[in-house]
mmCIF file of N, CA, C and O in Angstrom:
data_model
loop_
_atom_site.group_PDB
_atom_site.id
_atom_site.type_symbol
_atom_site.label_atom_id
_atom_site.label_comp_id
_atom_site.label_asym_id
_atom_site.label_seq_id
_atom_site.Cartn_x
_atom_site.Cartn_y
_atom_site.Cartn_z
ATOM 1 N N ALA A 1 8.152 -29.097 38.816
ATOM 2 C CA ALA A 1 6.945 -29.937 38.591
ATOM 3 C C ALA A 1 7.215 -31.312 38.143
ATOM 4 O O ALA A 1 6.258 -32.147 38.657
ATOM 5 N N VAL A 2 8.264 -31.615 37.707
ATOM 6 C CA VAL A 2 8.678 -33.277 37.516
ATOM 7 C C VAL A 2 8.695 -34.001 38.789
ATOM 8 O O VAL A 2 8.130 -34.985 38.985
ATOM 9 N N ALA A 3 9.471 -33.359 39.668
ATOM 10 C CA ALA A 3 9.769 -33.830 40.967
ATOM 11 C C ALA A 3 8.593 -34.094 41.697
ATOM 12 O O ALA A 3 8.355 -35.394 42.405
ATOM 13 N N ARG A 4 7.757 -33.111 41.948
ATOM 14 C CA ARG A 4 6.552 -33.446 42.621
ATOM 15 C C ARG A 4 5.587 -34.296 41.866
ATOM 16 O O ARG A 4 4.749 -35.228 42.565
ATOM 17 N N GLY A 5 5.547 -34.297 40.527
ATOM 18 C CA GLY A 5 4.732 -35.288 39.881
ATOM 19 C C GLY A 5 5.077 -36.732 39.979
ATOM 20 O O GLY A 5 4.368 -37.454 40.284
ATOM 21 N N LEU A 6 6.486 -36.942 40.204
ATOM 22 C CA LEU A 6 7.052 -38.179 40.555
ATOM 23 C C LEU A 6 6.497 -38.736 41.907
ATOM 24 O O LEU A 6 6.040 -39.812 42.021
ATOM 25 N N ALA A 7 6.789 -38.005 42.686
ATOM 26 C CA ALA A 7 6.174 -38.122 44.221
ATOM 27 C C ALA A 7 4.803 -38.488 44.169
ATOM 28 O O ALA A 7 4.337 -39.312 44.948
ATOM 29 N N LYS A 8 3.902 -37.746 43.621
ATOM 30 C CA LYS A 8 2.502 -37.776 43.467
ATOM 31 C C LYS A 8 2.228 -39.375 42.849
ATOM 32 O O LYS A 8 1.444 -40.109 43.542
ATOM 33 N N TRP A 9 2.947 -39.730 41.714
ATOM 34 C CA TRP A 9 2.727 -40.987 41.138
ATOM 35 C C TRP A 9 3.128 -42.242 42.316
ATOM 36 O O TRP A 9 2.392 -43.151 42.343
ATOM 37 N N VAL A 10 4.405 -41.810 43.032
ATOM 38 C CA VAL A 10 4.661 -42.953 43.949
ATOM 39 C C VAL A 10 3.593 -43.114 45.043
ATOM 40 O O VAL A 10 3.323 -44.219 45.538
ATOM 41 N N LYS A 11 3.163 -41.854 45.452
ATOM 42 C CA LYS A 11 2.226 -41.882 46.463
ATOM 43 C C LYS A 11 0.784 -42.631 46.205
ATOM 44 O O LYS A 11 0.168 -43.321 46.784
ATOM 45 N N ALA A 12 0.525 -42.503 44.863
ATOM 46 C CA ALA A 12 -0.822 -43.132 44.327
ATOM 47 C C ALA A 12 -0.551 -44.697 43.948
ATOM 48 O O ALA A 12 -1.472 -45.292 43.853
ATOM 49 N N HIS A 13 0.523 -45.083 43.845
ATOM 50 C CA HIS A 13 0.906 -46.568 43.600
ATOM 51 C C HIS A 13 1.638 -47.136 44.718
ATOM 52 O O HIS A 13 2.933 -47.186 44.779
ATOM 53 N N ARG A 14 0.917 -47.844 45.559
ATOM 54 C CA ARG A 14 1.636 -48.539 46.663
ATOM 55 C C ARG A 14 2.506 -49.549 46.079
ATOM 56 O O ARG A 14 3.315 -50.112 46.826
ATOM 57 N N GLU A 15 2.351 -50.114 44.867
ATOM 58 C CA GLU A 15 3.203 -51.198 44.316
ATOM 59 C C GLU A 15 4.468 -50.398 43.707
ATOM 60 O O GLU A 15 5.398 -51.437 43.260
ATOM 61 N N ALA A 16 4.735 -49.379 43.860
ATOM 62 C CA ALA A 16 5.877 -48.612 43.327
ATOM 63 C C ALA A 16 7.016 -49.198 44.026
ATOM 64 O O ALA A 16 7.049 -49.514 45.262
ATOM 65 N N ASP A 17 7.901 -49.766 43.358
ATOM 66 C CA ASP A 17 9.187 -50.281 43.835
ATOM 67 C C ASP A 17 10.312 -49.430 44.541
ATOM 68 O O ASP A 17 10.105 -48.222 44.242
ATOM 69 N N ARG A 18 11.270 -50.025 45.021
ATOM 70 C CA ARG A 18 12.431 -49.050 45.659
ATOM 71 C C ARG A 18 13.048 -48.172 44.643
ATOM 72 O O ARG A 18 13.409 -47.046 45.011
ATOM 73 N N SER A 19 13.057 -48.589 43.342
ATOM 74 C CA SER A 19 13.801 -47.909 42.287
ATOM 75 C C SER A 19 12.933 -46.602 41.921
ATOM 76 O O SER A 19 13.376 -45.530 41.808
ATOM 77 N N ASP A 20 11.645 -46.816 42.183
ATOM 78 C CA ASP A 20 10.623 -45.641 41.661
ATOM 79 C C ASP A 20 10.735 -44.741 42.864
ATOM 80 O O ASP A 20 10.841 -43.501 42.348
ATOM 81 N N VAL A 21 10.843 -45.180 44.041
ATOM 82 C CA VAL A 21 10.774 -44.115 45.041
ATOM 83 C C VAL A 21 12.201 -43.470 45.182
ATOM 84 O O VAL A 21 12.182 -42.498 45.444
ATOM 85 N N ASP A 22 13.102 -44.303 44.902
ATOM 86 C CA ASP A 22 14.658 -43.565 44.930
ATOM 87 C C ASP A 22 14.600 -42.537 43.602
ATOM 88 O O ASP A 22 15.374 -41.396 43.933
ATOM 89 N N MET A 23 14.013 -42.943 42.516
ATOM 90 C CA MET A 23 14.095 -41.736 41.420
ATOM 91 C C MET A 23 13.276 -40.515 41.906
ATOM 92 O O MET A 23 13.991 -39.396 41.695
ATOM 93 N N ALA A 24 12.050 -40.640 42.575
ATOM 94 C CA ALA A 24 11.390 -39.586 42.971
ATOM 95 C C ALA A 24 12.095 -38.732 44.040
ATOM 96 O O ALA A 24 12.229 -37.619 44.078
ATOM 97 N N TYR A 25 12.842 -39.545 44.836
ATOM 98 C CA TYR A 25 13.737 -38.904 46.039
ATOM 99 C C TYR A 25 14.806 -38.050 45.316
ATOM 100 O O TYR A 25 14.890 -36.899 45.815
ATOM 101 N N ALA A 26 15.453 -38.674 44.407
ATOM 102 C CA ALA A 26 16.566 -37.896 43.826
ATOM 103 C C ALA A 26 16.128 -36.672 43.145
ATOM 104 O O ALA A 26 16.638 -35.506 43.233
ATOM 105 N N TRP A 27 14.977 -36.761 42.571
ATOM 106 C CA TRP A 27 14.326 -35.385 41.820
ATOM 107 C C TRP A 27 14.131 -34.449 42.748
ATOM 108 O O TRP A 27 14.240 -33.321 42.496
ATOM 109 N N LEU A 28 13.326 -34.850 43.840
ATOM 110 C CA LEU A 28 12.926 -33.959 44.949
ATOM 111 C C LEU A 28 14.120 -33.194 45.711
ATOM 112 O O LEU A 28 14.133 -32.067 45.834
ATOM 113 N N CYS A 29 15.263 -34.013 45.776
ATOM 114 C CA CYS A 29 16.401 -33.503 46.275
ATOM 115 C C CYS A 29 16.936 -32.291 45.520
ATOM 116 O O CYS A 29 17.587 -31.369 45.889
ATOM 117 N N ARG A 30 17.041 -32.585 44.183
ATOM 118 C CA ARG A 30 17.350 -31.537 43.264
ATOM 119 C C ARG A 30 16.513 -30.364 43.243
ATOM 120 O O ARG A 30 16.900 -29.324 43.314
ATOM 121 N N ALA A 31 15.243 -30.581 43.488
ATOM 122 C CA ALA A 31 14.177 -29.662 43.383
ATOM 123 C C ALA A 31 14.456 -28.791 44.783
ATOM 124 O O ALA A 31 14.034 -27.455 44.646
ATOM 125 N N GLN A 32 14.778 -29.337 45.676
ATOM 126 C CA GLN A 32 14.616 -28.577 46.939
ATOM 127 C C GLN A 32 15.855 -27.503 46.824
ATOM 128 O O GLN A 32 15.647 -26.688 47.766
ATOM 129 N N SER A 33 16.888 -27.751 46.321
ATOM 130 C CA SER A 33 18.032 -26.887 46.314
ATOM 131 C C SER A 33 17.741 -25.542 45.694
ATOM 132 O O SER A 33 18.177 -24.486 45.782
ATOM 133 N N VAL A 34 16.641 -25.484 44.781
ATOM 134 C CA VAL A 34 15.977 -24.419 43.917
ATOM 135 C C VAL A 34 14.706 -23.796 44.358
ATOM 136 O O VAL A 34 14.246 -22.776 43.965
ATOM 137 N N ALA A 35 13.932 -24.743 45.246
ATOM 138 C CA ALA A 35 12.738 -24.310 45.399
ATOM 139 C C ALA A 35 12.623 -23.229 46.515
ATOM 140 O O ALA A 35 13.373 -23.162 47.242
ATOM 141 N N LYS A 36 11.616 -22.323 46.181
ATOM 142 C CA LYS A 36 11.517 -21.182 47.204
ATOM 143 C C LYS A 36 9.979 -21.038 47.632
ATOM 144 O O LYS A 36 9.069 -21.551 46.805
ATOM 145 N N ASP A 37 9.740 -20.448 48.734
ATOM 146 C CA ASP A 37 8.517 -20.141 49.404
ATOM 147 C C ASP A 37 7.568 -21.381 49.549
ATOM 148 O O ASP A 37 8.033 -22.426 49.924
ATOM 149 N N ASP A 38 6.397 -21.400 49.034
ATOM 150 C CA ASP A 38 5.408 -22.497 48.985
ATOM 151 C C ASP A 38 5.893 -23.707 48.279
ATOM 152 O O ASP A 38 5.634 -24.802 48.855
ATOM 153 N N ASP A 39 6.662 -23.480 47.136
ATOM 154 C CA ASP A 39 7.258 -24.483 46.572
ATOM 155 C C ASP A 39 8.178 -25.288 47.534
ATOM 156 O O ASP A 39 8.249 -26.710 47.296
ATOM 157 N N ALA A 40 9.109 -24.792 48.232
ATOM 158 C CA ALA A 40 9.832 -25.456 48.986
ATOM 159 C C ALA A 40 8.953 -26.017 50.175
ATOM 160 O O ALA A 40 9.563 -27.305 50.500
ATOM 161 N N LEU A 41 8.112 -25.606 50.715
ATOM 162 C CA LEU A 41 7.275 -26.303 51.624
ATOM 163 C C LEU A 41 6.724 -27.532 51.068
ATOM 164 O O LEU A 41 6.791 -28.765 51.628
ATOM 165 N N TRP A 42 6.146 -27.741 49.812
ATOM 166 C CA TRP A 42 5.602 -28.728 49.341
ATOM 167 C C TRP A 42 6.612 -29.709 48.717
ATOM 168 O O TRP A 42 6.372 -30.915 48.950
ATOM 169 N N VAL A 43 7.774 -29.212 48.522
ATOM 170 C CA VAL A 43 8.825 -30.313 48.276
ATOM 171 C C VAL A 43 9.288 -30.896 49.432
ATOM 172 O O VAL A 43 9.560 -32.140 49.379
ATOM 173 N N ASP A 44 9.259 -30.372 50.641
ATOM 174 C CA ASP A 44 9.637 -30.925 51.851
ATOM 175 C C ASP A 44 8.711 -31.930 52.236
ATOM 176 O O ASP A 44 9.054 -33.014 52.734
ATOM 177 N N TRP A 45 7.312 -31.496 51.979
ATOM 178 C CA TRP A 45 6.355 -32.300 52.291
ATOM 179 C C TRP A 45 6.447 -33.760 51.646
ATOM 180 O O TRP A 45 6.521 -34.903 51.981
ATOM 181 N N ASP A 46 6.819 -33.563 50.362
ATOM 182 C CA ASP A 46 6.830 -34.728 49.375
ATOM 183 C C ASP A 46 8.224 -35.665 49.744
ATOM 184 O O ASP A 46 8.254 -36.792 49.798
ATOM 185 N N LEU A 47 9.402 -34.922 50.071
ATOM 186 C CA LEU A 47 10.613 -35.552 50.564
ATOM 187 C C LEU A 47 10.243 -36.398 51.998
ATOM 188 O O LEU A 47 10.665 -37.531 51.928
ATOM 189 N N ALA A 48 9.559 -35.683 52.836
ATOM 190 C CA ALA A 48 9.113 -36.453 53.976
ATOM 191 C C ALA A 48 8.630 -37.930 53.719
ATOM 192 O O ALA A 48 8.766 -38.918 54.317
ATOM 193 N N LEU A 49 7.509 -37.730 52.930
ATOM 194 C CA LEU A 49 6.817 -38.884 52.520
ATOM 195 C C LEU A 49 7.700 -40.050 51.924
ATOM 196 O O LEU A 49 7.520 -41.148 52.050
ATOM 197 N N MET A 50 8.645 -39.532 50.925
ATOM 198 C CA MET A 50 9.494 -40.460 50.180
ATOM 199 C C MET A 50 10.408 -41.103 51.268
ATOM 200 O O MET A 50 10.855 -42.231 51.094
ATOM 201 N N LEU A 51 10.970 -40.231 52.176
ATOM 202 C CA LEU A 51 11.898 -40.672 53.175
ATOM 203 C C LEU A 51 11.094 -41.718 54.108
ATOM 204 O O LEU A 51 11.931 -42.871 54.306
ATOM 205 N N ARG A 52 9.969 -41.489 54.476
ATOM 206 C CA ARG A 52 9.289 -42.555 55.223
ATOM 207 C C ARG A 52 9.247 -44.012 54.263
ATOM 208 O O ARG A 52 9.457 -45.028 54.802
ATOM 209 N N ARG A 53 8.821 -43.661 53.155
ATOM 210 C CA ARG A 53 8.764 -45.002 52.156
ATOM 211 C C ARG A 53 10.049 -45.803 52.034
ATOM 212 O O ARG A 53 10.232 -46.976 51.968
ATOM 213 N N LEU A 54 11.120 -44.924 52.178
ATOM 214 C CA LEU A 54 12.549 -45.596 52.013
ATOM 215 C C LEU A 54 12.976 -45.961 53.414
ATOM 216 O O LEU A 54 14.084 -46.752 53.501
ATOM 217 N N GLY A 55 12.360 -45.759 54.533
ATOM 218 C CA GLY A 55 12.416 -46.327 55.894
ATOM 219 C C GLY A 55 13.470 -45.274 56.581
ATOM 220 O O GLY A 55 13.978 -45.670 57.741
ATOM 221 N N ASP A 56 13.575 -44.128 56.197
ATOM 222 C CA ASP A 56 14.540 -43.241 56.808
ATOM 223 C C ASP A 56 13.714 -42.168 57.722
ATOM 224 O O ASP A 56 13.383 -41.158 57.319
ATOM 225 N N TYR A 57 13.238 -42.853 58.915
ATOM 226 C CA TYR A 57 12.163 -42.203 59.668
ATOM 227 C C TYR A 57 12.849 -40.749 60.448
ATOM 228 O O TYR A 57 11.998 -39.920 60.449
ATOM 229 N N LYS A 58 13.954 -41.057 60.788
ATOM 230 C CA LYS A 58 14.679 -39.759 61.551
ATOM 231 C C LYS A 58 14.573 -38.792 60.493
ATOM 232 O O LYS A 58 14.362 -37.567 60.805
ATOM 233 N N LEU A 59 15.180 -38.677 59.255
ATOM 234 C CA LEU A 59 15.197 -37.668 58.444
ATOM 235 C C LEU A 59 13.887 -37.364 57.873
ATOM 236 O O LEU A 59 13.693 -36.124 57.607
ATOM 237 N N ALA A 60 13.023 -38.246 57.814
ATOM 238 C CA ALA A 60 11.780 -37.736 57.436
ATOM 239 C C ALA A 60 11.015 -36.855 58.440
ATOM 240 O O ALA A 60 10.469 -36.013 58.144
ATOM 241 N N ALA A 61 11.220 -37.258 59.814
ATOM 242 C CA ALA A 61 10.656 -36.383 60.742
ATOM 243 C C ALA A 61 11.384 -34.935 60.870
ATOM 244 O O ALA A 61 10.678 -34.023 60.914
ATOM 245 N N GLU A 62 12.648 -34.954 60.384
ATOM 246 C CA GLU A 62 13.500 -33.580 60.612
ATOM 247 C C GLU A 62 12.718 -32.892 59.412
ATOM 248 O O GLU A 62 12.846 -31.609 59.281
ATOM 249 N N THR A 63 12.605 -33.473 58.189
ATOM 250 C CA THR A 63 12.127 -32.826 56.986
ATOM 251 C C THR A 63 10.768 -32.227 57.136
ATOM 252 O O THR A 63 10.293 -31.041 56.781
ATOM 253 N N LEU A 64 9.976 -33.151 57.847
ATOM 254 C CA LEU A 64 8.618 -32.791 58.054
ATOM 255 C C LEU A 64 8.355 -31.650 59.099
ATOM 256 O O LEU A 64 7.279 -30.926 59.116
ATOM 257 N N SER A 65 9.410 -31.503 59.840
ATOM 258 C CA SER A 65 9.301 -30.345 60.956
ATOM 259 C C SER A 65 8.965 -28.992 60.117
ATOM 260 O O SER A 65 8.312 -28.133 60.845
ATOM 261 N N THR A 66 9.797 -28.728 59.071
ATOM 262 C CA THR A 66 9.431 -27.396 58.349
ATOM 263 C C THR A 66 7.908 -27.383 57.898
ATOM 264 O O THR A 66 7.283 -26.378 58.193
ATOM 265 N N VAL A 67 7.255 -28.261 57.658
ATOM 266 C CA VAL A 67 5.968 -28.427 57.123
ATOM 267 C C VAL A 67 5.153 -28.054 58.469
ATOM 268 O O VAL A 67 4.082 -27.222 58.476
ATOM 269 N N LEU A 68 5.395 -28.817 59.460
ATOM 270 C CA LEU A 68 4.731 -28.629 60.669
ATOM 271 C C LEU A 68 4.768 -27.322 61.263
ATOM 272 O O LEU A 68 3.711 -26.862 61.562
ATOM 273 N N LYS A 69 5.690 -26.639 61.243
ATOM 274 C CA LYS A 69 5.866 -25.349 61.573
ATOM 275 C C LYS A 69 5.088 -24.417 60.804
ATOM 276 O O LYS A 69 4.443 -23.442 61.291
ATOM 277 N N ALA A 70 4.827 -24.532 59.456
ATOM 278 C CA ALA A 70 4.043 -23.589 58.659
ATOM 279 C C ALA A 70 2.514 -24.007 58.703
ATOM 280 O O ALA A 70 1.803 -23.281 58.488
ATOM 281 N N LYS A 71 2.319 -25.248 58.828
ATOM 282 C CA LYS A 71 1.001 -25.902 58.670
ATOM 283 C C LYS A 71 0.543 -26.549 59.996
ATOM 284 O O LYS A 71 -0.319 -27.388 59.941
ATOM 285 N N SER A 72 0.884 -25.706 61.114
ATOM 286 C CA SER A 72 0.720 -26.640 62.463
ATOM 287 C C SER A 72 -0.726 -26.695 62.990
ATOM 288 O O SER A 72 -1.246 -27.573 63.655
ATOM 289 N N LYS A 73 -1.685 -26.008 62.221
ATOM 290 C CA LYS A 73 -3.214 -26.160 62.545
ATOM 291 C C LYS A 73 -3.952 -27.154 61.394
ATOM 292 O O LYS A 73 -5.179 -27.188 61.529
ATOM 293 N N GLU A 74 -3.166 -27.676 60.738
ATOM 294 C CA GLU A 74 -3.675 -28.561 59.550
ATOM 295 C C GLU A 74 -3.510 -30.062 60.144
ATOM 296 O O GLU A 74 -2.533 -30.546 60.547
ATOM 297 N N PHE A 75 -4.673 -30.789 60.127
ATOM 298 C CA PHE A 75 -4.810 -31.982 60.591
ATOM 299 C C PHE A 75 -3.934 -33.147 59.803
ATOM 300 O O PHE A 75 -3.209 -34.099 60.375
ATOM 301 N N TRP A 76 -3.893 -32.857 58.457
ATOM 302 C CA TRP A 76 -3.141 -33.970 57.520
ATOM 303 C C TRP A 76 -1.617 -33.810 58.074
ATOM 304 O O TRP A 76 -0.894 -34.850 57.785
ATOM 305 N N VAL A 77 -1.080 -32.867 58.380
ATOM 306 C CA VAL A 77 0.368 -32.773 58.731
ATOM 307 C C VAL A 77 0.693 -33.519 60.040
ATOM 308 O O VAL A 77 1.660 -34.239 60.074
ATOM 309 N N TRP A 78 -0.356 -33.477 60.993
ATOM 310 C CA TRP A 78 0.000 -34.101 62.202
ATOM 311 C C TRP A 78 -0.332 -35.601 61.999
ATOM 312 O O TRP A 78 0.259 -36.419 62.741
ATOM 313 N N ALA A 79 -1.208 -36.017 60.956
ATOM 314 C CA ALA A 79 -1.360 -37.385 60.675
ATOM 315 C C ALA A 79 -0.306 -37.990 60.184
ATOM 316 O O ALA A 79 0.152 -39.013 60.413
ATOM 317 N N GLU A 80 0.446 -37.123 59.229
ATOM 318 C CA GLU A 80 1.764 -37.830 58.792
ATOM 319 C C GLU A 80 2.887 -37.898 59.831
ATOM 320 O O GLU A 80 3.696 -38.841 59.807
ATOM 321 N N ALA A 81 2.983 -36.759 60.595
ATOM 322 C CA ALA A 81 3.800 -36.888 61.959
ATOM 323 C C ALA A 81 3.652 -38.000 62.770
ATOM 324 O O ALA A 81 4.659 -38.651 62.967
ATOM 325 N N ALA A 82 2.423 -38.495 62.754
ATOM 326 C CA ALA A 82 2.072 -39.766 63.515
ATOM 327 C C ALA A 82 2.593 -41.042 62.918
ATOM 328 O O ALA A 82 3.180 -41.948 63.528
ATOM 329 N N ARG A 83 2.700 -41.048 61.765
ATOM 330 C CA ARG A 83 3.443 -42.137 60.826
ATOM 331 C C ARG A 83 4.717 -42.389 60.813
ATOM 332 O O ARG A 83 5.255 -43.237 60.695
ATOM 333 N N VAL A 84 5.294 -41.101 61.026
ATOM 334 C CA VAL A 84 6.900 -41.017 60.993
ATOM 335 C C VAL A 84 7.228 -41.465 62.475
ATOM 336 O O VAL A 84 8.109 -42.098 62.799
#
């Protein structure tokens, strides 16, 4: 819950600096190792967004692919894929 909360804060605050994004990313990486089912999917979603903010577009696209497979009919996933 903390990891996703941090990611939500970073997404809501465009003025978040690199250290804010790095902290959210670190928490999400820790959460990814224990997340299961839908939680894992949403952690991957948040990770992809943080990776894009950090400029790692290749890893963001790879991470987003799991969300695309699960939510292929959702427009918001494809919108994010276009940004990556």
